[in-house]
Amino acid sequence: MSSTADLPPPDASNLELDETDQKNYQSLDWLCTLIAVLDERGMVRFVNAALENALGQSRRIMVGSEFATCVAEPALLDKALSGARSNDFAALRFEANLLRLGLEPLPIHAAVSLAEKAGHVMVEMWPLEQQARQDREERIREQAQANKELIRNLAHEIKNPLGGIRGAAQLLQMDLVMPELLEYTTVIIHEADRLQALVDRLLAPHRQPHDVGDVNIHEVCERVRSLVLIEHPQGLKILRDYDISIPEFRGDSAQLIQALLNIVQNAAQALGRRIAEGDAEIILKTRVARQATLGRERHRLALELHVIDNGSGVPDAIKERIFYPLVSGRDGGSGLGLTLAQTFVQRHHGLIECDSQPGRTDFRILIPLP
């Protein structure tokens, strides 16, 4: 591929058209989709900010150049442009690779359609990795909503008969004359109470009000760090790697403390063997993510909070289900901690992701910043 910088600069008429098109298409700069607007010859009339960032080239350089030089499969693009010009279809989709100076080609899914302005064609592109990530985030959100409805319905169906069972056991216990039979009613009452506590924990995040105020994420981290170190005073280090420039944002500090605490406690429990050996380590790392995409929405800034541990990793059998309720990778685990954490973070329009392999597990919390 020849660099677009080697092409002759656009003439004055092109620059004038660029200013007009800039006004016509400036709203496209708010989209995270990569977009190029081409004329009938396939020459670039406009590219949005997302495409500028992806290609590492400025809009001024690209306007007036042939867009086919940016695609590894120009024949596919030419066919799509030809079909759009002749109105053979409303939109044509294909997969290709964007060529980037000094970088590996970027696999994309592209759609070509007519733009609003006569003679212009719009090429919309989604990086395949980004598309897969957005689809995964969408599945997480849909699953969280389905879990919420399931939990509410299940809790309702359990609570009423559970109360009846416990009450009947108490009445039976009052009438028993043989002491050895009291053991059975005691077991019934104890197990009914245990199930009631489980149901209450399932319903807890959906009952709590959203108490919004100014949140300093490092105060949240320090609170969680101190609580976990009190529980594990020996054999565990919790290291800090903070970006202190991160601004405060509006949120519910109590819910964020609980969400982070659940994740860090989960990591500490997974580090049991290493804690016994004295080399367990958890890192709390904060960064600012720029131009972050959460769901289908692009945010200029987002908080990126990592909880990284050096444990054995999440078992492969549950990697895709760790945020589902009642799914746990350890004996005796309730399988609710990560579910509640995801619920609380989603209340802040964010989400939690997990990347795990033996020796390094990274839970990443993303929350939009103002």
mmCIF file of C-alpha atoms in Angstrom:
data_model
loop_
_atom_site.group_PDB
_atom_site.id
_atom_site.type_symbol
_atom_site.label_atom_id
_atom_site.label_comp_id
_atom_site.label_asym_id
_atom_site.label_seq_id
_atom_site.Cartn_x
_atom_site.Cartn_y
_atom_site.Cartn_z
ATOM 1 C CA MET A 1 0.000 0.000 0.000
ATOM 2 C CA SER A 2 1.189 3.478 -0.797
ATOM 3 C CA SER A 3 0.829 6.058 1.927
ATOM 4 C CA THR A 4 -1.934 8.582 1.529
ATOM 5 C CA ALA A 5 0.694 11.149 2.475
ATOM 6 C CA ASP A 6 2.390 10.390 -0.925
ATOM 7 C CA LEU A 7 -0.719 11.439 -2.833
ATOM 8 C CA PRO A 8 -0.940 15.015 -4.141
ATOM 9 C CA PRO A 9 -2.721 17.365 -1.747
ATOM 10 C CA PRO A 10 -6.352 18.193 -2.523
ATOM 11 C CA ASP A 11 -6.915 21.355 -4.522
ATOM 12 C CA ALA A 12 -8.705 24.441 -3.223
ATOM 13 C CA SER A 13 -12.104 23.208 -4.438
ATOM 14 C CA ASN A 14 -11.609 19.996 -2.486
ATOM 15 C CA LEU A 15 -10.766 21.939 0.666
ATOM 16 C CA GLU A 16 -13.872 24.067 0.223
ATOM 17 C CA LEU A 17 -15.989 20.936 -0.197
ATOM 18 C CA ASP A 18 -14.340 19.484 2.899
ATOM 19 C CA GLU A 19 -15.480 22.458 5.011
ATOM 20 C CA THR A 20 -19.044 22.062 3.750
ATOM 21 C CA ASP A 21 -19.022 18.323 4.298
ATOM 22 C CA GLN A 22 -17.495 18.846 7.735
ATOM 23 C CA LYS A 23 -20.616 20.796 8.714
ATOM 24 C CA ASN A 24 -22.959 18.293 7.060
ATOM 25 C CA TYR A 25 -21.420 15.253 8.699
ATOM 26 C CA GLN A 26 -19.974 16.622 11.951
ATOM 27 C CA SER A 27 -22.554 14.707 14.026
ATOM 28 C CA LEU A 28 -20.829 11.482 12.906
ATOM 29 C CA ASP A 29 -17.877 12.413 15.126
ATOM 30 C CA TRP A 30 -19.932 11.367 18.158
ATOM 31 C CA LEU A 31 -20.232 7.780 16.924
ATOM 32 C CA CYS A 32 -17.815 4.994 17.839
ATOM 33 C CA THR A 33 -18.420 3.381 14.419
ATOM 34 C CA LEU A 34 -15.675 4.053 11.868
ATOM 35 C CA ILE A 35 -17.224 6.077 9.041
ATOM 36 C CA ALA A 36 -15.975 7.371 5.694
ATOM 37 C CA VAL A 37 -18.091 9.384 3.255
ATOM 38 C CA LEU A 38 -17.000 9.001 -0.374
ATOM 39 C CA ASP A 39 -17.992 10.672 -3.622
ATOM 40 C CA GLU A 40 -19.007 8.853 -6.799
ATOM 41 C CA ARG A 41 -15.330 8.286 -7.691
ATOM 42 C CA GLY A 42 -14.512 6.682 -4.355
ATOM 43 C CA MET A 43 -12.617 9.751 -3.153
ATOM 44 C CA VAL A 44 -12.810 10.677 0.531
ATOM 45 C CA ARG A 45 -15.092 13.595 1.338
ATOM 46 C CA PHE A 46 -15.251 13.078 5.122
ATOM 47 C CA VAL A 47 -13.959 10.717 7.810
ATOM 48 C CA ASN A 48 -15.139 10.802 11.410
ATOM 49 C CA ALA A 49 -12.918 11.004 14.495
ATOM 50 C CA ALA A 50 -13.177 7.279 15.196
ATOM 51 C CA LEU A 51 -11.729 6.430 11.762
ATOM 52 C CA GLU A 52 -9.002 9.064 12.175
ATOM 53 C CA ASN A 53 -7.957 7.375 15.429
ATOM 54 C CA ALA A 54 -8.096 3.889 13.919
ATOM 55 C CA LEU A 55 -5.952 4.794 10.898
ATOM 56 C CA GLY A 56 -3.662 7.222 12.722
ATOM 57 C CA GLN A 57 -4.162 9.840 9.985
ATOM 58 C CA SER A 58 -5.768 13.242 10.076
ATOM 59 C CA ARG A 59 -8.937 14.152 8.244
ATOM 60 C CA ARG A 60 -7.148 16.872 6.259
ATOM 61 C CA ILE A 61 -4.681 14.372 4.823
ATOM 62 C CA MET A 62 -7.346 11.844 3.882
ATOM 63 C CA VAL A 63 -9.866 14.196 2.240
ATOM 64 C CA GLY A 64 -9.393 14.058 -1.539
ATOM 65 C CA SER A 65 -7.535 10.734 -1.443
ATOM 66 C CA GLU A 66 -8.788 7.422 -2.807
ATOM 67 C CA PHE A 67 -10.269 5.379 0.036
ATOM 68 C CA ALA A 68 -9.485 2.089 -1.729
ATOM 69 C CA THR A 69 -5.818 2.602 -0.799
ATOM 70 C CA CYS A 70 -6.813 2.112 2.844
ATOM 71 C CA VAL A 71 -8.418 -1.283 2.228
ATOM 72 C CA ALA A 72 -6.535 -4.533 1.641
ATOM 73 C CA GLU A 73 -9.377 -5.814 -0.551
ATOM 74 C CA PRO A 74 -10.112 -2.858 -2.889
ATOM 75 C CA ALA A 75 -12.088 -5.053 -5.308
ATOM 76 C CA LEU A 76 -14.729 -5.692 -2.627
ATOM 77 C CA LEU A 77 -15.022 -1.973 -1.951
ATOM 78 C CA ASP A 78 -15.237 -1.139 -5.674
ATOM 79 C CA LYS A 79 -18.026 -3.701 -6.124
ATOM 80 C CA ALA A 80 -19.932 -2.259 -3.184
ATOM 81 C CA LEU A 81 -19.518 1.323 -4.438
ATOM 82 C CA SER A 82 -20.651 0.316 -7.914
ATOM 83 C CA GLY A 83 -23.746 -1.358 -6.501
ATOM 84 C CA ALA A 84 -24.561 1.668 -4.353
ATOM 85 C CA ARG A 85 -24.215 4.061 -7.280
ATOM 86 C CA SER A 86 -26.556 1.958 -9.430
ATOM 87 C CA ASN A 87 -29.041 1.438 -6.571
ATOM 88 C CA ASP A 88 -28.735 -2.346 -6.884
ATOM 89 C CA PHE A 89 -29.170 -2.688 -3.110
ATOM 90 C CA ALA A 90 -29.930 -0.648 -0.013
ATOM 91 C CA ALA A 91 -26.689 -1.672 1.691
ATOM 92 C CA LEU A 92 -23.942 -4.164 0.997
ATOM 93 C CA ARG A 93 -21.919 -5.789 3.766
ATOM 94 C CA PHE A 94 -18.522 -7.420 3.552
ATOM 95 C CA GLU A 95 -15.470 -8.164 5.679
ATOM 96 C CA ALA A 96 -12.086 -6.655 4.889
ATOM 97 C CA ASN A 97 -8.900 -5.315 6.451
ATOM 98 C CA LEU A 98 -8.043 -1.654 6.993
ATOM 99 C CA LEU A 99 -4.425 -0.857 6.204
ATOM 100 C CA ARG A 100 -2.728 1.300 8.835
ATOM 101 C CA LEU A 101 0.690 2.909 8.587
ATOM 102 C CA GLY A 102 3.147 1.190 10.907
ATOM 103 C CA LEU A 103 0.482 -1.097 12.376
ATOM 104 C CA GLU A 104 -1.061 -4.477 11.670
ATOM 105 C CA PRO A 105 -4.133 -4.460 9.377
ATOM 106 C CA LEU A 106 -7.399 -4.022 11.275
ATOM 107 C CA PRO A 107 -10.078 -6.648 10.484
ATOM 108 C CA ILE A 108 -13.435 -4.948 9.979
ATOM 109 C CA HIS A 109 -17.032 -5.625 9.062
ATOM 110 C CA ALA A 110 -18.149 -2.957 6.562
ATOM 111 C CA ALA A 111 -21.511 -1.749 5.247
ATOM 112 C CA VAL A 112 -21.828 0.515 2.199
ATOM 113 C CA SER A 113 -24.978 2.576 1.643
ATOM 114 C CA LEU A 114 -26.076 5.829 0.025
ATOM 115 C CA ALA A 115 -25.558 8.969 2.105
ATOM 116 C CA GLU A 116 -28.152 11.721 2.440
ATOM 117 C CA LYS A 117 -26.248 14.039 0.114
ATOM 118 C CA ALA A 118 -26.654 13.185 -3.580
ATOM 119 C CA GLY A 119 -23.619 11.463 -5.067
ATOM 120 C CA HIS A 120 -22.157 10.532 -1.693
ATOM 121 C CA VAL A 121 -21.749 7.004 -0.327
ATOM 122 C CA MET A 122 -21.274 6.153 3.326
ATOM 123 C CA VAL A 123 -18.969 3.337 4.408
ATOM 124 C CA GLU A 124 -19.597 2.196 8.008
ATOM 125 C CA MET A 125 -16.984 -0.078 9.576
ATOM 126 C CA TRP A 126 -16.904 -2.045 12.818
ATOM 127 C CA PRO A 127 -13.633 -3.596 14.025
ATOM 128 C CA LEU A 128 -14.403 -7.292 14.401
ATOM 129 C CA GLU A 129 -12.792 -7.402 17.840
ATOM 130 C CA GLN A 130 -14.828 -4.374 18.934
ATOM 131 C CA GLN A 131 -17.988 -5.862 17.450
ATOM 132 C CA ALA A 132 -17.402 -9.108 19.342
ATOM 133 C CA ARG A 133 -16.802 -7.117 22.541
ATOM 134 C CA GLN A 134 -19.987 -5.087 22.065
ATOM 135 C CA ASP A 135 -21.961 -8.268 21.443
ATOM 136 C CA ARG A 136 -20.468 -9.784 24.605
ATOM 137 C CA GLU A 137 -21.353 -6.688 26.642
ATOM 138 C CA GLU A 138 -24.876 -6.780 25.251
ATOM 139 C CA ARG A 139 -25.203 -10.432 26.266
ATOM 140 C CA ILE A 140 -23.949 -9.588 29.774
ATOM 141 C CA ARG A 141 -26.536 -6.831 30.151
ATOM 142 C CA GLU A 142 -29.342 -8.991 28.783
ATOM 143 C CA GLN A 143 -28.312 -11.851 31.049
ATOM 144 C CA ALA A 144 -28.219 -9.516 34.059
ATOM 145 C CA GLN A 145 -31.751 -8.355 33.286
ATOM 146 C CA ALA A 146 -32.919 -11.963 32.839
ATOM 147 C CA ASN A 147 -31.232 -12.914 36.126
ATOM 148 C CA LYS A 148 -32.991 -10.029 37.866
ATOM 149 C CA GLU A 149 -36.420 -11.175 36.695
ATOM 150 C CA LEU A 150 -35.650 -14.818 37.476
ATOM 151 C CA ILE A 151 -34.434 -13.995 40.983
ATOM 152 C CA ARG A 152 -37.480 -11.869 41.770
ATOM 153 C CA ASN A 153 -39.902 -14.533 40.588
ATOM 154 C CA LEU A 154 -37.999 -17.355 42.257
ATOM 155 C CA ALA A 155 -37.741 -15.474 45.552
ATOM 156 C CA HIS A 156 -41.477 -14.821 45.538
ATOM 157 C CA GLU A 157 -42.231 -18.500 44.903
ATOM 158 C CA ILE A 158 -39.843 -19.622 47.658
ATOM 159 C CA LYS A 159 -40.633 -17.152 50.453
ATOM 160 C CA ASN A 160 -44.310 -17.966 50.952
ATOM 161 C CA PRO A 161 -44.040 -21.766 51.317
ATOM 162 C CA LEU A 162 -40.789 -21.340 53.249
ATOM 163 C CA GLY A 163 -42.557 -19.280 55.878
ATOM 164 C CA GLY A 164 -45.247 -21.916 56.137
ATOM 165 C CA ILE A 165 -42.706 -24.721 56.568
ATOM 166 C CA ARG A 166 -40.873 -22.841 59.310
ATOM 167 C CA GLY A 167 -44.087 -21.950 61.131
ATOM 168 C CA ALA A 168 -45.359 -25.535 60.985
ATOM 169 C CA ALA A 169 -42.023 -26.811 62.341
ATOM 170 C CA GLN A 170 -42.214 -24.363 65.250
ATOM 171 C CA LEU A 171 -45.762 -25.449 66.115
ATOM 172 C CA LEU A 172 -44.759 -29.090 65.880
ATOM 173 C CA GLN A 173 -41.771 -28.444 68.134
ATOM 174 C CA MET A 174 -44.043 -26.967 70.824
ATOM 175 C CA ASP A 175 -46.198 -30.146 70.887
ATOM 176 C CA LEU A 176 -43.382 -32.694 70.909
ATOM 177 C CA VAL A 177 -42.969 -34.640 74.125
ATOM 178 C CA MET A 178 -40.035 -36.798 73.046
ATOM 179 C CA PRO A 179 -36.806 -34.760 73.306
ATOM 180 C CA GLU A 180 -35.027 -36.863 70.703
ATOM 181 C CA LEU A 181 -37.535 -35.671 68.059
ATOM 182 C CA LEU A 182 -36.668 -32.022 68.687
ATOM 183 C CA GLU A 183 -33.499 -32.529 66.652
ATOM 184 C CA TYR A 184 -35.555 -32.981 63.473
ATOM 185 C CA THR A 185 -37.658 -29.857 63.925
ATOM 186 C CA THR A 186 -34.513 -27.895 64.791
ATOM 187 C CA VAL A 187 -32.954 -28.998 61.489
ATOM 188 C CA ILE A 188 -36.091 -27.933 59.582
ATOM 189 C CA ILE A 189 -36.107 -24.477 61.214
ATOM 190 C CA HIS A 190 -32.348 -24.016 60.712
ATOM 191 C CA GLU A 191 -32.500 -24.937 57.008
ATOM 192 C CA ALA A 192 -35.567 -22.739 56.473
ATOM 193 C CA ASP A 193 -33.656 -19.812 57.993
ATOM 194 C CA ARG A 194 -30.651 -20.559 55.794
ATOM 195 C CA LEU A 195 -32.810 -20.531 52.651
ATOM 196 C CA GLN A 196 -34.492 -17.320 53.795
ATOM 197 C CA ALA A 197 -31.085 -15.671 54.231
ATOM 198 C CA LEU A 198 -30.081 -16.816 50.720
ATOM 199 C CA VAL A 199 -33.257 -15.373 49.217
ATOM 200 C CA ASP A 200 -32.678 -12.090 51.059
ATOM 201 C CA ARG A 201 -29.135 -11.904 49.678
ATOM 202 C CA LEU A 202 -30.439 -12.530 46.163
ATOM 203 C CA LEU A 203 -32.952 -9.709 46.515
ATOM 204 C CA ALA A 204 -30.648 -7.292 48.366
ATOM 205 C CA PRO A 205 -29.221 -5.362 45.372
ATOM 206 C CA HIS A 206 -32.672 -4.843 43.872
ATOM 207 C CA ARG A 207 -34.080 -3.477 47.129
ATOM 208 C CA GLN A 208 -31.327 -0.985 47.916
ATOM 209 C CA PRO A 209 -31.969 2.625 46.857
ATOM 210 C CA HIS A 210 -29.417 4.348 44.633
ATOM 211 C CA ASP A 211 -27.890 6.987 46.945
ATOM 212 C CA VAL A 212 -25.959 9.252 44.582
ATOM 213 C CA GLY A 213 -23.160 11.580 45.676
ATOM 214 C CA ASP A 214 -19.587 12.541 44.761
ATOM 215 C CA VAL A 215 -17.322 9.483 44.622
ATOM 216 C CA ASN A 216 -13.537 9.440 44.912
ATOM 217 C CA ILE A 217 -12.569 6.026 43.555
ATOM 218 C CA HIS A 218 -9.326 5.935 45.540
ATOM 219 C CA GLU A 219 -11.204 6.391 48.798
ATOM 220 C CA VAL A 220 -13.293 3.390 47.725
ATOM 221 C CA CYS A 221 -10.124 1.398 46.983
ATOM 222 C CA GLU A 222 -8.496 2.297 50.304
ATOM 223 C CA ARG A 223 -11.603 1.311 52.265
ATOM 224 C CA VAL A 224 -11.741 -2.072 50.557
ATOM 225 C CA ARG A 225 -7.997 -2.578 50.918
ATOM 226 C CA SER A 226 -8.110 -1.994 54.670
ATOM 227 C CA LEU A 227 -11.100 -4.333 55.152
ATOM 228 C CA VAL A 228 -9.489 -7.209 53.269
ATOM 229 C CA LEU A 229 -6.109 -6.797 54.982
ATOM 230 C CA ILE A 230 -7.822 -6.956 58.372
ATOM 231 C CA GLU A 231 -9.278 -10.288 57.296
ATOM 232 C CA HIS A 232 -5.925 -11.516 55.896
ATOM 233 C CA PRO A 233 -3.178 -9.849 57.987
ATOM 234 C CA GLN A 234 -0.494 -12.380 56.985
ATOM 235 C CA GLY A 235 0.650 -13.739 53.622
ATOM 236 C CA LEU A 236 -1.255 -11.262 51.421
ATOM 237 C CA LYS A 237 -0.023 -8.027 49.838
ATOM 238 C CA ILE A 238 -2.445 -5.565 48.268
ATOM 239 C CA LEU A 239 -0.420 -3.197 46.106
ATOM 240 C CA ARG A 240 -1.593 0.208 44.854
ATOM 241 C CA ASP A 241 -1.089 1.528 41.315
ATOM 242 C CA TYR A 242 -3.260 4.644 41.240
ATOM 243 C CA ASP A 243 -3.708 7.423 38.719
ATOM 244 C CA ILE A 244 -4.439 10.264 41.123
ATOM 245 C CA SER A 245 -5.617 12.548 38.313
ATOM 246 C CA ILE A 246 -8.901 10.628 38.005
ATOM 247 C CA PRO A 247 -11.717 13.069 38.834
ATOM 248 C CA GLU A 248 -14.594 12.485 41.203
ATOM 249 C CA PHE A 249 -17.840 11.359 39.622
ATOM 250 C CA ARG A 250 -21.463 10.977 40.660
ATOM 251 C CA GLY A 251 -22.292 7.573 42.074
ATOM 252 C CA ASP A 252 -23.258 5.483 45.077
ATOM 253 C CA SER A 253 -20.072 4.996 47.109
ATOM 254 C CA ALA A 254 -21.628 2.304 49.333
ATOM 255 C CA GLN A 255 -22.589 0.183 46.336
ATOM 256 C CA LEU A 256 -19.180 0.665 44.698
ATOM 257 C CA ILE A 257 -17.425 -0.300 47.944
ATOM 258 C CA GLN A 258 -19.548 -3.451 48.112
ATOM 259 C CA ALA A 259 -18.900 -4.279 44.447
ATOM 260 C CA LEU A 260 -15.132 -3.847 44.763
ATOM 261 C CA LEU A 261 -15.086 -5.641 48.122
ATOM 262 C CA ASN A 262 -16.834 -8.652 46.583
ATOM 263 C CA ILE A 263 -14.242 -8.823 43.796
ATOM 264 C CA VAL A 264 -11.211 -8.392 46.088
ATOM 265 C CA GLN A 265 -12.565 -10.894 48.614
ATOM 266 C CA ASN A 266 -13.188 -13.319 45.773
ATOM 267 C CA ALA A 267 -9.559 -12.869 44.690
ATOM 268 C CA ALA A 268 -8.284 -13.353 48.261
ATOM 269 C CA GLN A 269 -10.280 -16.557 48.632
ATOM 270 C CA ALA A 270 -8.842 -17.847 45.359
ATOM 271 C CA LEU A 271 -5.343 -17.104 46.741
ATOM 272 C CA GLY A 272 -5.732 -19.413 49.742
ATOM 273 C CA ARG A 273 -2.750 -21.593 48.907
ATOM 274 C CA ARG A 274 -0.510 -18.640 48.083
ATOM 275 C CA ILE A 275 -1.545 -16.842 51.290
ATOM 276 C CA ALA A 276 -0.451 -19.920 53.235
ATOM 277 C CA GLU A 277 2.880 -19.800 51.366
ATOM 278 C CA GLY A 278 3.220 -16.057 51.984
ATOM 279 C CA ASP A 279 3.442 -14.844 48.362
ATOM 280 C CA ALA A 280 -0.157 -13.883 47.558
ATOM 281 C CA GLU A 281 -0.542 -10.563 45.760
ATOM 282 C CA ILE A 282 -3.446 -8.386 44.640
ATOM 283 C CA ILE A 283 -2.960 -5.161 42.662
ATOM 284 C CA LEU A 284 -5.497 -2.335 42.677
ATOM 285 C CA LYS A 285 -4.828 -0.314 39.525
ATOM 286 C CA THR A 286 -6.726 2.763 38.325
ATOM 287 C CA ARG A 287 -6.455 4.409 34.930
ATOM 288 C CA VAL A 288 -8.441 6.705 32.643
ATOM 289 C CA ALA A 289 -9.670 5.070 29.445
ATOM 290 C CA ARG A 290 -10.191 7.499 26.565
ATOM 291 C CA GLN A 291 -12.839 7.109 23.885
ATOM 292 C CA ALA A 292 -14.193 4.051 25.685
ATOM 293 C CA THR A 293 -17.177 2.174 24.275
ATOM 294 C CA LEU A 294 -19.635 0.701 26.766
ATOM 295 C CA GLY A 295 -22.457 -1.184 25.142
ATOM 296 C CA ARG A 296 -23.269 0.832 22.026
ATOM 297 C CA GLU A 297 -22.331 4.185 23.532
ATOM 298 C CA ARG A 298 -19.020 5.960 23.217
ATOM 299 C CA HIS A 299 -17.648 7.909 26.194
ATOM 300 C CA ARG A 300 -14.887 10.490 26.066
ATOM 301 C CA LEU A 301 -13.500 9.318 29.418
ATOM 302 C CA ALA A 302 -14.094 6.269 31.578
ATOM 303 C CA LEU A 303 -12.707 4.947 34.844
ATOM 304 C CA GLU A 304 -10.733 1.737 34.403
ATOM 305 C CA LEU A 305 -10.233 -0.086 37.708
ATOM 306 C CA HIS A 306 -8.292 -3.367 37.681
ATOM 307 C CA VAL A 307 -8.174 -5.997 40.400
ATOM 308 C CA ILE A 308 -5.264 -8.280 39.473
ATOM 309 C CA ASP A 309 -4.220 -11.350 41.453
ATOM 310 C CA ASN A 310 -1.531 -13.997 41.019
ATOM 311 C CA GLY A 311 -3.766 -16.976 41.756
ATOM 312 C CA SER A 312 -4.434 -20.094 39.728
ATOM 313 C CA GLY A 313 -7.101 -18.436 37.587
ATOM 314 C CA VAL A 314 -10.798 -18.954 36.964
ATOM 315 C CA PRO A 315 -11.645 -22.568 36.053
ATOM 316 C CA ASP A 316 -12.317 -22.961 32.322
ATOM 317 C CA ALA A 317 -15.630 -24.664 33.033
ATOM 318 C CA ILE A 318 -17.155 -21.478 34.506
ATOM 319 C CA LYS A 319 -15.258 -18.678 32.730
ATOM 320 C CA GLU A 320 -18.272 -17.712 30.644
ATOM 321 C CA ARG A 321 -20.670 -17.956 33.611
ATOM 322 C CA ILE A 322 -18.846 -16.369 36.535
ATOM 323 C CA PHE A 323 -21.294 -13.453 36.730
ATOM 324 C CA TYR A 324 -24.327 -15.748 36.786
ATOM 325 C CA PRO A 325 -26.034 -16.193 40.183
ATOM 326 C CA LEU A 326 -25.158 -19.318 42.202
ATOM 327 C CA VAL A 327 -22.094 -20.101 40.023
ATOM 328 C CA SER A 328 -18.974 -20.536 42.154
ATOM 329 C CA GLY A 329 -15.515 -21.925 41.503
ATOM 330 C CA ARG A 330 -14.855 -23.012 45.087
ATOM 331 C CA ASP A 331 -16.451 -25.346 47.578
ATOM 332 C CA GLY A 332 -18.825 -23.584 49.932
ATOM 333 C CA GLY A 333 -19.108 -20.490 47.752
ATOM 334 C CA SER A 334 -22.551 -18.929 47.393
ATOM 335 C CA GLY A 335 -21.964 -17.751 43.820
ATOM 336 C CA LEU A 336 -23.502 -14.353 44.596
ATOM 337 C CA GLY A 337 -20.516 -12.035 45.126
ATOM 338 C CA LEU A 338 -19.679 -11.380 41.458
ATOM 339 C CA THR A 339 -23.339 -11.275 40.478
ATOM 340 C CA LEU A 340 -23.996 -8.513 43.011
ATOM 341 C CA ALA A 341 -20.822 -6.669 41.965
ATOM 342 C CA GLN A 342 -21.918 -6.676 38.313
ATOM 343 C CA THR A 343 -25.383 -5.441 39.318
ATOM 344 C CA PHE A 344 -23.984 -2.520 41.324
ATOM 345 C CA VAL A 345 -21.539 -1.508 38.561
ATOM 346 C CA GLN A 346 -24.270 -1.684 35.916
ATOM 347 C CA ARG A 347 -26.284 0.732 38.048
ATOM 348 C CA HIS A 348 -23.449 3.173 37.287
ATOM 349 C CA HIS A 349 -23.804 2.490 33.528
ATOM 350 C CA GLY A 350 -20.618 0.411 33.599
ATOM 351 C CA LEU A 351 -19.660 -3.226 33.508
ATOM 352 C CA ILE A 352 -17.107 -5.729 34.800
ATOM 353 C CA GLU A 353 -14.955 -7.898 32.537
ATOM 354 C CA CYS A 354 -12.620 -10.748 33.433
ATOM 355 C CA ASP A 355 -9.424 -11.946 31.761
ATOM 356 C CA SER A 356 -7.950 -14.965 33.480
ATOM 357 C CA GLN A 357 -5.123 -17.413 32.993
ATOM 358 C CA PRO A 358 -3.025 -19.341 35.521
ATOM 359 C CA GLY A 359 -0.909 -16.888 37.511
ATOM 360 C CA ARG A 360 -2.837 -13.769 36.535
ATOM 361 C CA THR A 361 -6.529 -12.941 36.820
ATOM 362 C CA ASP A 362 -7.653 -9.416 35.938
ATOM 363 C CA PHE A 363 -11.125 -8.146 36.807
ATOM 364 C CA ARG A 364 -11.640 -4.815 35.026
ATOM 365 C CA ILE A 365 -14.344 -2.365 36.115
ATOM 366 C CA LEU A 366 -15.328 0.295 33.558
ATOM 367 C CA ILE A 367 -17.505 3.261 34.573
ATOM 368 C CA PRO A 368 -18.128 6.409 32.473
ATOM 369 C CA LEU A 369 -16.589 9.631 33.796
ATOM 370 C CA PRO A 370 -17.988 13.158 33.352
#
